[in-house]
Amino acid sequence: MASSIGQWTQEVYGQVSTPDLISRKVFAGADLPSAAHDVFTYVSPEHNVGPVAAVTINFAGAQRYSAQRLRQGASSLNNAPELFLRLMAESAARALWKRMACSISSDSDANAPAQLIDIARAAEPFDADTTYINLTYKLGDGDGEDSWLIEGETAAPEIGVIVRLSAIKSLAKAFQEDAARPKSQDDTGRGVLRERVRHTSVVLDAVLDSMRMTIGECAEMKIGQVISLPGAKMDKLDLSAGTVSGSLPISQGELGAWKGQRALKLKAPVPEDVIREIAEI
């Protein structure tokens, strides 16, 4: 999990960091602990059965991410409204949710929701009869030249993930079974490495269209608002995979229906360079 957080840190902040686990608390859904005033907690607007129940980003983390998106110094947002920082950091929260869910489970239900909301807006964000564990990590590498405490900052970013305890137990059991399984002579060779790479989870995004919008326009969006997509074509969706180095184009497809559900039909093969790179590992 710490490795996934490190990858997320490089993805959203563009900086290498060693996550430091500073808090680990177990609680029942009916006994939800109150969140700190300087922490933004994001949950799914609908009931979800995946391993991740919520993610958190503190004020310093949201401030730093927002400043990077706006290409400004973090100190320039010291007086930024909390609503602005929370909305700006939602995309980073979704990326964190995806990373953590994929690191814990390979099930299809592990994908991040299409939208996250503030926990204050959720009616029942946690199941009363379910046990959760809240893990909080601090990002930074001490006081060296790569320290996050730069540009006059006084606090390092902290992020958290609230996970179903049953998912953590299942993950630990899988590790134990793997450790107890007899190893072949090739376990440290190229074959094992290739197999692990092929089974590494990534998040696929099917994008219909993209558009530019100002921060002010985003803040004024309302439920029921109609947004025109003049360049969108139902028979052309771009399929890409989220990686540490960014979005990797995978294929193209068209949107349709299959067995009563929305589905994507691929119209182009996976690029040869991607297949070749995996084959040459």
PDB file of C-alpha atoms in Angstrom:
ATOM      1  CA  MET A   1       0.000   0.000   0.000  1.00  0.00           C
ATOM      2  CA  ALA A   2       2.854   2.364   0.789  1.00  0.00           C
ATOM      3  CA  SER A   3       4.293   1.634  -2.660  1.00  0.00           C
ATOM      4  CA  SER A   4       0.964   2.576  -4.285  1.00  0.00           C
ATOM      5  CA  ILE A   5       0.895   5.825  -2.317  1.00  0.00           C
ATOM      6  CA  GLY A   6       4.436   6.562  -3.461  1.00  0.00           C
ATOM      7  CA  GLN A   7       3.368   6.052  -7.081  1.00  0.00           C
ATOM      8  CA  TRP A   8       0.330   8.282  -6.544  1.00  0.00           C
ATOM      9  CA  THR A   9       2.556  10.961  -5.017  1.00  0.00           C
ATOM     10  CA  GLN A  10       4.776  11.008  -8.075  1.00  0.00           C
ATOM     11  CA  GLU A  11       1.708  11.031 -10.356  1.00  0.00           C
ATOM     12  CA  VAL A  12      -0.144  13.974  -8.772  1.00  0.00           C
ATOM     13  CA  TYR A  13       2.720  16.001  -7.259  1.00  0.00           C
ATOM     14  CA  GLY A  14       5.528  15.108  -9.639  1.00  0.00           C
ATOM     15  CA  GLN A  15       7.836  14.448  -6.707  1.00  0.00           C
ATOM     16  CA  VAL A  16       9.285  11.285  -5.200  1.00  0.00           C
ATOM     17  CA  SER A  17       8.365  10.760  -1.569  1.00  0.00           C
ATOM     18  CA  THR A  18       8.607   8.011   1.031  1.00  0.00           C
ATOM     19  CA  PRO A  19       5.188   7.723   2.749  1.00  0.00           C
ATOM     20  CA  ASP A  20       5.393   7.462   6.519  1.00  0.00           C
ATOM     21  CA  LEU A  21       2.532   5.674   8.299  1.00  0.00           C
ATOM     22  CA  ILE A  22       1.742   7.950  11.247  1.00  0.00           C
ATOM     23  CA  SER A  23      -1.668   6.679  12.340  1.00  0.00           C
ATOM     24  CA  ARG A  24      -3.613   3.431  12.217  1.00  0.00           C
ATOM     25  CA  LYS A  25      -7.053   3.294  13.819  1.00  0.00           C
ATOM     26  CA  VAL A  26      -9.766   0.641  13.711  1.00  0.00           C
ATOM     27  CA  PHE A  27     -13.396   1.646  14.174  1.00  0.00           C
ATOM     28  CA  ALA A  28     -16.920   0.391  13.525  1.00  0.00           C
ATOM     29  CA  GLY A  29     -19.061   2.126  10.937  1.00  0.00           C
ATOM     30  CA  ALA A  30     -21.495   3.194  13.632  1.00  0.00           C
ATOM     31  CA  ASP A  31     -18.659   4.887  15.558  1.00  0.00           C
ATOM     32  CA  LEU A  32     -17.243   7.083  12.805  1.00  0.00           C
ATOM     33  CA  PRO A  33     -14.521   9.302  14.327  1.00  0.00           C
ATOM     34  CA  SER A  34     -14.870  13.020  13.731  1.00  0.00           C
ATOM     35  CA  ALA A  35     -12.542  14.340  11.033  1.00  0.00           C
ATOM     36  CA  ALA A  36      -9.994  17.036  11.776  1.00  0.00           C
ATOM     37  CA  HIS A  37     -10.955  20.528  10.672  1.00  0.00           C
ATOM     38  CA  ASP A  38      -8.034  20.720   8.228  1.00  0.00           C
ATOM     39  CA  VAL A  39      -8.771  17.427   6.448  1.00  0.00           C
ATOM     40  CA  PHE A  40     -10.954  16.914   3.367  1.00  0.00           C
ATOM     41  CA  THR A  41     -12.717  13.528   3.418  1.00  0.00           C
ATOM     42  CA  TYR A  42     -14.066  12.164   0.141  1.00  0.00           C
ATOM     43  CA  VAL A  43     -16.621   9.348  -0.128  1.00  0.00           C
ATOM     44  CA  SER A  44     -18.717   7.792  -2.866  1.00  0.00           C
ATOM     45  CA  PRO A  45     -22.135   9.429  -3.420  1.00  0.00           C
ATOM     46  CA  GLU A  46     -23.610   5.943  -3.747  1.00  0.00           C
ATOM     47  CA  HIS A  47     -23.216   2.793  -1.673  1.00  0.00           C
ATOM     48  CA  ASN A  48     -20.079   0.962  -2.786  1.00  0.00           C
ATOM     49  CA  VAL A  49     -18.912  -2.543  -1.935  1.00  0.00           C
ATOM     50  CA  GLY A  50     -15.261  -2.107  -2.853  1.00  0.00           C
ATOM     51  CA  PRO A  51     -12.393  -2.271  -0.341  1.00  0.00           C
ATOM     52  CA  VAL A  52     -11.975   1.511  -0.076  1.00  0.00           C
ATOM     53  CA  ALA A  53     -14.667   3.451   1.810  1.00  0.00           C
ATOM     54  CA  ALA A  54     -13.095   6.924   1.863  1.00  0.00           C
ATOM     55  CA  VAL A  55      -9.884   8.854   1.224  1.00  0.00           C
ATOM     56  CA  THR A  56      -8.617  12.013   2.904  1.00  0.00           C
ATOM     57  CA  ILE A  57      -6.246  14.817   1.955  1.00  0.00           C
ATOM     58  CA  ASN A  58      -5.243  17.453   4.475  1.00  0.00           C
ATOM     59  CA  PHE A  59      -5.244  21.195   3.830  1.00  0.00           C
ATOM     60  CA  ALA A  60      -1.508  21.260   3.065  1.00  0.00           C
ATOM     61  CA  GLY A  61      -1.852  18.437   0.542  1.00  0.00           C
ATOM     62  CA  ALA A  62      -4.803  20.058  -1.227  1.00  0.00           C
ATOM     63  CA  GLN A  63      -3.042  23.426  -1.208  1.00  0.00           C
ATOM     64  CA  ARG A  64       0.105  22.001  -2.753  1.00  0.00           C
ATOM     65  CA  TYR A  65      -1.812  20.079  -5.431  1.00  0.00           C
ATOM     66  CA  SER A  66      -3.939  23.114  -6.322  1.00  0.00           C
ATOM     67  CA  ALA A  67      -0.842  25.317  -6.570  1.00  0.00           C
ATOM     68  CA  GLN A  68       0.788  22.828  -8.906  1.00  0.00           C
ATOM     69  CA  ARG A  69      -2.302  22.707 -11.123  1.00  0.00           C
ATOM     70  CA  LEU A  70      -2.350  26.515 -11.254  1.00  0.00           C
ATOM     71  CA  ARG A  71       1.446  26.674 -11.653  1.00  0.00           C
ATOM     72  CA  GLN A  72       1.841  28.879  -8.593  1.00  0.00           C
ATOM     73  CA  GLY A  73       3.734  28.674  -5.350  1.00  0.00           C
ATOM     74  CA  ALA A  74       1.903  26.880  -2.546  1.00  0.00           C
ATOM     75  CA  SER A  75       2.171  29.958  -0.321  1.00  0.00           C
ATOM     76  CA  SER A  76       0.064  31.925  -2.833  1.00  0.00           C
ATOM     77  CA  LEU A  77      -2.964  29.861  -1.746  1.00  0.00           C
ATOM     78  CA  ASN A  78      -2.601  30.381   2.008  1.00  0.00           C
ATOM     79  CA  ASN A  79      -5.896  32.290   2.087  1.00  0.00           C
ATOM     80  CA  ALA A  80      -7.729  30.194  -0.506  1.00  0.00           C
ATOM     81  CA  PRO A  81     -11.299  29.177   0.453  1.00  0.00           C
ATOM     82  CA  GLU A  82     -11.670  25.610   1.688  1.00  0.00           C
ATOM     83  CA  LEU A  83     -14.374  24.917  -0.918  1.00  0.00           C
ATOM     84  CA  PHE A  84     -11.986  25.878  -3.708  1.00  0.00           C
ATOM     85  CA  LEU A  85      -9.222  23.597  -2.401  1.00  0.00           C
ATOM     86  CA  ARG A  86     -11.625  20.702  -1.840  1.00  0.00           C
ATOM     87  CA  LEU A  87     -12.972  20.925  -5.395  1.00  0.00           C
ATOM     88  CA  MET A  88      -9.484  21.268  -6.852  1.00  0.00           C
ATOM     89  CA  ALA A  89      -8.211  18.224  -4.951  1.00  0.00           C
ATOM     90  CA  GLU A  90     -11.091  15.936  -5.921  1.00  0.00           C
ATOM     91  CA  SER A  91      -9.283  14.617  -9.009  1.00  0.00           C
ATOM     92  CA  ALA A  92      -6.239  13.794  -6.857  1.00  0.00           C
ATOM     93  CA  ALA A  93      -8.553  12.033  -4.388  1.00  0.00           C
ATOM     94  CA  ARG A  94     -10.053   9.925  -7.185  1.00  0.00           C
ATOM     95  CA  ALA A  95      -6.570   8.964  -8.380  1.00  0.00           C
ATOM     96  CA  LEU A  96      -5.661   7.983  -4.805  1.00  0.00           C
ATOM     97  CA  TRP A  97      -8.854   5.926  -4.487  1.00  0.00           C
ATOM     98  CA  LYS A  98      -8.023   4.056  -7.706  1.00  0.00           C
ATOM     99  CA  ARG A  99      -4.449   3.348  -6.639  1.00  0.00           C
ATOM    100  CA  MET A 100      -5.431   2.037  -3.220  1.00  0.00           C
ATOM    101  CA  ALA A 101      -8.362  -0.043  -4.478  1.00  0.00           C
ATOM    102  CA  CYS A 102      -6.230  -1.735  -7.141  1.00  0.00           C
ATOM    103  CA  SER A 103      -3.439  -2.444  -4.661  1.00  0.00           C
ATOM    104  CA  ILE A 104      -5.871  -4.212  -2.326  1.00  0.00           C
ATOM    105  CA  SER A 105      -8.213  -6.031  -4.699  1.00  0.00           C
ATOM    106  CA  SER A 106      -8.370  -7.053  -8.351  1.00  0.00           C
ATOM    107  CA  ASP A 107     -12.182  -7.197  -8.356  1.00  0.00           C
ATOM    108  CA  SER A 108     -14.101  -5.017 -10.814  1.00  0.00           C
ATOM    109  CA  ASP A 109     -15.849  -3.354  -7.842  1.00  0.00           C
ATOM    110  CA  ALA A 110     -12.493  -1.887  -6.779  1.00  0.00           C
ATOM    111  CA  ASN A 111     -12.658   0.907  -9.353  1.00  0.00           C
ATOM    112  CA  ALA A 112     -13.100   4.428  -8.051  1.00  0.00           C
ATOM    113  CA  PRO A 113     -16.554   6.003  -8.339  1.00  0.00           C
ATOM    114  CA  ALA A 114     -17.108   8.401 -11.217  1.00  0.00           C
ATOM    115  CA  GLN A 115     -17.549  11.163  -8.652  1.00  0.00           C
ATOM    116  CA  LEU A 116     -16.556  11.766  -5.045  1.00  0.00           C
ATOM    117  CA  ILE A 117     -18.340  14.023  -2.576  1.00  0.00           C
ATOM    118  CA  ASP A 118     -17.535  15.566   0.774  1.00  0.00           C
ATOM    119  CA  ILE A 119     -18.427  13.266   3.649  1.00  0.00           C
ATOM    120  CA  ALA A 120     -20.717  15.943   5.118  1.00  0.00           C
ATOM    121  CA  ARG A 121     -22.992  15.546   2.084  1.00  0.00           C
ATOM    122  CA  ALA A 122     -23.277  11.752   2.395  1.00  0.00           C
ATOM    123  CA  ALA A 123     -26.300  10.326   4.202  1.00  0.00           C
ATOM    124  CA  GLU A 124     -24.694   7.042   5.344  1.00  0.00           C
ATOM    125  CA  PRO A 125     -21.089   6.858   4.127  1.00  0.00           C
ATOM    126  CA  PHE A 126     -20.262   3.772   6.214  1.00  0.00           C
ATOM    127  CA  ASP A 127     -22.078   0.547   7.037  1.00  0.00           C
ATOM    128  CA  ALA A 128     -22.958   0.470  10.726  1.00  0.00           C
ATOM    129  CA  ASP A 129     -22.115  -3.242  11.097  1.00  0.00           C
ATOM    130  CA  THR A 130     -18.793  -3.100   9.205  1.00  0.00           C
ATOM    131  CA  THR A 131     -15.342  -2.629  10.740  1.00  0.00           C
ATOM    132  CA  TYR A 132     -12.918  -0.226   9.069  1.00  0.00           C
ATOM    133  CA  ILE A 133      -9.271   0.733   9.450  1.00  0.00           C
ATOM    134  CA  ASN A 134      -8.125   4.323   8.931  1.00  0.00           C
ATOM    135  CA  LEU A 135      -4.522   4.599   7.709  1.00  0.00           C
ATOM    136  CA  THR A 136      -2.876   8.016   7.643  1.00  0.00           C
ATOM    137  CA  TYR A 137       0.396   8.680   5.832  1.00  0.00           C
ATOM    138  CA  LYS A 138       2.685  11.695   5.935  1.00  0.00           C
ATOM    139  CA  LEU A 139       4.485  12.592   2.732  1.00  0.00           C
ATOM    140  CA  GLY A 140       8.022  13.902   2.834  1.00  0.00           C
ATOM    141  CA  ASP A 141      11.656  12.969   3.211  1.00  0.00           C
ATOM    142  CA  GLY A 142      12.725  14.802   6.317  1.00  0.00           C
ATOM    143  CA  ASP A 143      14.712  18.023   6.190  1.00  0.00           C
ATOM    144  CA  GLY A 144      16.940  17.230   3.206  1.00  0.00           C
ATOM    145  CA  GLU A 145      17.097  19.046  -0.090  1.00  0.00           C
ATOM    146  CA  ASP A 146      14.084  17.070  -1.319  1.00  0.00           C
ATOM    147  CA  SER A 147      11.972  18.016   1.690  1.00  0.00           C
ATOM    148  CA  TRP A 148       8.365  18.959   1.064  1.00  0.00           C
ATOM    149  CA  LEU A 149       8.664  21.839   3.506  1.00  0.00           C
ATOM    150  CA  ILE A 150       9.708  24.414   0.943  1.00  0.00           C
ATOM    151  CA  GLU A 151       8.394  27.708  -0.297  1.00  0.00           C
ATOM    152  CA  GLY A 152       7.651  28.795   3.259  1.00  0.00           C
ATOM    153  CA  GLU A 153       5.349  25.845   4.000  1.00  0.00           C
ATOM    154  CA  THR A 154       4.904  24.877   7.633  1.00  0.00           C
ATOM    155  CA  ALA A 155       3.180  21.516   7.229  1.00  0.00           C
ATOM    156  CA  ALA A 156       3.735  18.462   5.051  1.00  0.00           C
ATOM    157  CA  PRO A 157       0.897  16.861   3.066  1.00  0.00           C
ATOM    158  CA  GLU A 158      -0.925  14.035   4.807  1.00  0.00           C
ATOM    159  CA  ILE A 159      -3.286  11.632   3.099  1.00  0.00           C
ATOM    160  CA  GLY A 160      -5.442   8.869   4.478  1.00  0.00           C
ATOM    161  CA  VAL A 161      -7.430   5.894   3.295  1.00  0.00           C
ATOM    162  CA  ILE A 162     -10.322   4.234   5.116  1.00  0.00           C
ATOM    163  CA  VAL A 163     -10.526   0.578   4.149  1.00  0.00           C
ATOM    164  CA  ARG A 164     -12.789  -2.294   5.089  1.00  0.00           C
ATOM    165  CA  LEU A 165     -10.854  -4.392   7.598  1.00  0.00           C
ATOM    166  CA  SER A 166     -12.054  -7.581   5.900  1.00  0.00           C
ATOM    167  CA  ALA A 167     -10.253  -6.503   2.711  1.00  0.00           C
ATOM    168  CA  ILE A 168      -6.974  -6.036   4.603  1.00  0.00           C
ATOM    169  CA  LYS A 169      -7.353  -9.467   6.216  1.00  0.00           C
ATOM    170  CA  SER A 170      -7.978 -11.054   2.809  1.00  0.00           C
ATOM    171  CA  LEU A 171      -4.869  -9.354   1.428  1.00  0.00           C
ATOM    172  CA  ALA A 172      -2.749 -10.553   4.363  1.00  0.00           C
ATOM    173  CA  LYS A 173      -4.067 -14.106   3.925  1.00  0.00           C
ATOM    174  CA  ALA A 174      -3.148 -14.055   0.235  1.00  0.00           C
ATOM    175  CA  PHE A 175       0.404 -12.926   1.107  1.00  0.00           C
ATOM    176  CA  GLN A 176       0.721 -15.722   3.678  1.00  0.00           C
ATOM    177  CA  GLU A 177      -0.480 -18.366   1.224  1.00  0.00           C
ATOM    178  CA  ASP A 178       1.923 -17.077  -1.421  1.00  0.00           C
ATOM    179  CA  ALA A 179       4.824 -17.178   1.045  1.00  0.00           C
ATOM    180  CA  ALA A 180       3.970 -20.760   2.047  1.00  0.00           C
ATOM    181  CA  ARG A 181       3.697 -21.970  -1.564  1.00  0.00           C
ATOM    182  CA  PRO A 182       6.767 -23.971  -2.744  1.00  0.00           C
ATOM    183  CA  LYS A 183       9.026 -21.888  -4.953  1.00  0.00           C
ATOM    184  CA  SER A 184      10.490 -23.103  -8.217  1.00  0.00           C
ATOM    185  CA  GLN A 185      14.064 -22.450  -9.264  1.00  0.00           C
ATOM    186  CA  ASP A 186      12.851 -19.792 -11.711  1.00  0.00           C
ATOM    187  CA  ASP A 187      11.043 -17.736  -9.021  1.00  0.00           C
ATOM    188  CA  THR A 188      13.695 -15.042  -9.178  1.00  0.00           C
ATOM    189  CA  GLY A 189      14.009 -15.170 -12.953  1.00  0.00           C
ATOM    190  CA  ARG A 190      12.523 -13.423 -15.922  1.00  0.00           C
ATOM    191  CA  GLY A 191       9.477 -15.697 -16.077  1.00  0.00           C
ATOM    192  CA  VAL A 192       8.243 -14.694 -12.616  1.00  0.00           C
ATOM    193  CA  LEU A 193       8.870 -11.019 -13.327  1.00  0.00           C
ATOM    194  CA  ARG A 194       6.888 -11.223 -16.564  1.00  0.00           C
ATOM    195  CA  GLU A 195       4.025 -13.017 -14.807  1.00  0.00           C
ATOM    196  CA  ARG A 196       3.872 -10.392 -12.062  1.00  0.00           C
ATOM    197  CA  VAL A 197       3.889  -7.553 -14.579  1.00  0.00           C
ATOM    198  CA  ARG A 198       1.061  -9.157 -16.547  1.00  0.00           C
ATOM    199  CA  HIS A 199      -1.037  -9.470 -13.388  1.00  0.00           C
ATOM    200  CA  THR A 200      -0.368  -5.941 -12.133  1.00  0.00           C
ATOM    201  CA  SER A 201      -3.625  -3.982 -11.967  1.00  0.00           C
ATOM    202  CA  VAL A 202      -4.067  -0.728 -13.868  1.00  0.00           C
ATOM    203  CA  VAL A 203      -7.068   1.564 -14.170  1.00  0.00           C
ATOM    204  CA  LEU A 204      -8.560   1.960 -17.637  1.00  0.00           C
ATOM    205  CA  ASP A 205     -10.358   5.183 -18.633  1.00  0.00           C
ATOM    206  CA  ALA A 206     -12.776   5.326 -21.578  1.00  0.00           C
ATOM    207  CA  VAL A 207     -13.018   8.983 -22.585  1.00  0.00           C
ATOM    208  CA  LEU A 208     -15.810  10.242 -24.831  1.00  0.00           C
ATOM    209  CA  ASP A 209     -14.596  13.828 -25.124  1.00  0.00           C
ATOM    210  CA  SER A 210     -12.588  16.464 -23.267  1.00  0.00           C
ATOM    211  CA  MET A 211     -13.141  20.162 -22.861  1.00  0.00           C
ATOM    212  CA  ARG A 212     -11.564  23.187 -21.209  1.00  0.00           C
ATOM    213  CA  MET A 213     -13.301  25.178 -18.515  1.00  0.00           C
ATOM    214  CA  THR A 214     -12.223  27.853 -16.054  1.00  0.00           C
ATOM    215  CA  ILE A 215     -12.128  27.216 -12.319  1.00  0.00           C
ATOM    216  CA  GLY A 216     -14.925  29.740 -11.884  1.00  0.00           C
ATOM    217  CA  GLU A 217     -17.124  27.927 -14.403  1.00  0.00           C
ATOM    218  CA  CYS A 218     -16.493  24.622 -12.653  1.00  0.00           C
ATOM    219  CA  ALA A 219     -17.507  26.093  -9.287  1.00  0.00           C
ATOM    220  CA  GLU A 220     -20.808  27.321 -10.767  1.00  0.00           C
ATOM    221  CA  MET A 221     -21.857  23.969 -12.229  1.00  0.00           C
ATOM    222  CA  LYS A 222     -25.238  22.728 -10.984  1.00  0.00           C
ATOM    223  CA  ILE A 223     -27.235  19.522 -11.052  1.00  0.00           C
ATOM    224  CA  GLY A 224     -29.296  19.352 -14.236  1.00  0.00           C
ATOM    225  CA  GLN A 225     -26.986  21.658 -16.145  1.00  0.00           C
ATOM    226  CA  VAL A 226     -26.524  20.650 -19.785  1.00  0.00           C
ATOM    227  CA  ILE A 227     -22.978  20.704 -21.155  1.00  0.00           C
ATOM    228  CA  SER A 228     -22.620  20.459 -24.902  1.00  0.00           C
ATOM    229  CA  LEU A 229     -19.988  18.125 -26.350  1.00  0.00           C
ATOM    230  CA  PRO A 230     -19.769  19.124 -30.028  1.00  0.00           C
ATOM    231  CA  GLY A 231     -16.712  16.969 -30.693  1.00  0.00           C
ATOM    232  CA  ALA A 232     -18.077  13.794 -29.078  1.00  0.00           C
ATOM    233  CA  LYS A 233     -18.807  10.734 -31.209  1.00  0.00           C
ATOM    234  CA  MET A 234     -20.514   7.678 -29.719  1.00  0.00           C
ATOM    235  CA  ASP A 235     -18.495   5.428 -32.009  1.00  0.00           C
ATOM    236  CA  LYS A 236     -15.135   6.829 -30.888  1.00  0.00           C
ATOM    237  CA  LEU A 237     -14.010   6.487 -27.294  1.00  0.00           C
ATOM    238  CA  ASP A 238     -10.339   6.678 -26.389  1.00  0.00           C
ATOM    239  CA  LEU A 239      -9.240   3.913 -24.025  1.00  0.00           C
ATOM    240  CA  SER A 240      -6.156   4.624 -21.908  1.00  0.00           C
ATOM    241  CA  ALA A 241      -4.413   3.150 -18.869  1.00  0.00           C
ATOM    242  CA  GLY A 242      -3.260   5.196 -15.905  1.00  0.00           C
ATOM    243  CA  THR A 243       0.452   4.629 -15.183  1.00  0.00           C
ATOM    244  CA  VAL A 244       3.083   6.255 -13.002  1.00  0.00           C
ATOM    245  CA  SER A 245       4.380   8.200 -15.997  1.00  0.00           C
ATOM    246  CA  GLY A 246       0.925   9.364 -17.083  1.00  0.00           C
ATOM    247  CA  SER A 247      -1.909   8.192 -19.328  1.00  0.00           C
ATOM    248  CA  LEU A 248      -0.953   5.432 -21.777  1.00  0.00           C
ATOM    249  CA  PRO A 249      -3.125   5.076 -24.941  1.00  0.00           C
ATOM    250  CA  ILE A 250      -4.373   1.486 -25.240  1.00  0.00           C
ATOM    251  CA  SER A 251      -7.094   1.341 -27.883  1.00  0.00           C
ATOM    252  CA  GLN A 252     -10.257   2.921 -29.310  1.00  0.00           C
ATOM    253  CA  GLY A 253     -13.811   1.681 -29.211  1.00  0.00           C
ATOM    254  CA  GLU A 254     -17.470   2.519 -29.502  1.00  0.00           C
ATOM    255  CA  LEU A 255     -20.132   2.709 -26.823  1.00  0.00           C
ATOM    256  CA  GLY A 256     -23.012   0.253 -26.984  1.00  0.00           C
ATOM    257  CA  ALA A 257     -25.032  -2.241 -24.958  1.00  0.00           C
ATOM    258  CA  TRP A 258     -24.406  -5.872 -24.091  1.00  0.00           C
ATOM    259  CA  LYS A 259     -26.581  -8.089 -21.899  1.00  0.00           C
ATOM    260  CA  GLY A 260     -28.637  -5.099 -20.833  1.00  0.00           C
ATOM    261  CA  GLN A 261     -25.665  -3.014 -19.708  1.00  0.00           C
ATOM    262  CA  ARG A 262     -23.488  -0.316 -21.210  1.00  0.00           C
ATOM    263  CA  ALA A 263     -20.404  -1.794 -22.847  1.00  0.00           C
ATOM    264  CA  LEU A 264     -17.362  -0.772 -24.863  1.00  0.00           C
ATOM    265  CA  LYS A 265     -16.536  -2.577 -28.109  1.00  0.00           C
ATOM    266  CA  LEU A 266     -12.891  -2.286 -29.099  1.00  0.00           C
ATOM    267  CA  LYS A 267     -12.182  -1.131 -32.639  1.00  0.00           C
ATOM    268  CA  ALA A 268      -8.374  -1.020 -32.540  1.00  0.00           C
ATOM    269  CA  PRO A 269      -5.729  -3.441 -31.223  1.00  0.00           C
ATOM    270  CA  VAL A 270      -3.344  -2.748 -28.381  1.00  0.00           C
ATOM    271  CA  PRO A 271      -0.301  -0.897 -29.795  1.00  0.00           C
ATOM    272  CA  GLU A 272       2.561  -3.192 -30.781  1.00  0.00           C
ATOM    273  CA  ASP A 273       5.091  -1.241 -28.729  1.00  0.00           C
ATOM    274  CA  VAL A 274       3.118  -1.979 -25.539  1.00  0.00           C
ATOM    275  CA  ILE A 275       2.922  -5.710 -26.349  1.00  0.00           C
ATOM    276  CA  ARG A 276       6.604  -5.771 -27.312  1.00  0.00           C
ATOM    277  CA  GLU A 277       7.665  -4.067 -24.081  1.00  0.00           C
ATOM    278  CA  ILE A 278       5.871  -6.674 -21.958  1.00  0.00           C
ATOM    279  CA  ALA A 279       7.174  -9.559 -24.092  1.00  0.00           C
ATOM    280  CA  GLU A 280      10.765  -8.353 -23.714  1.00  0.00           C
ATOM    281  CA  ILE A 281      10.710  -8.172 -19.910  1.00  0.00           C
TER     282      ILE A 281
END
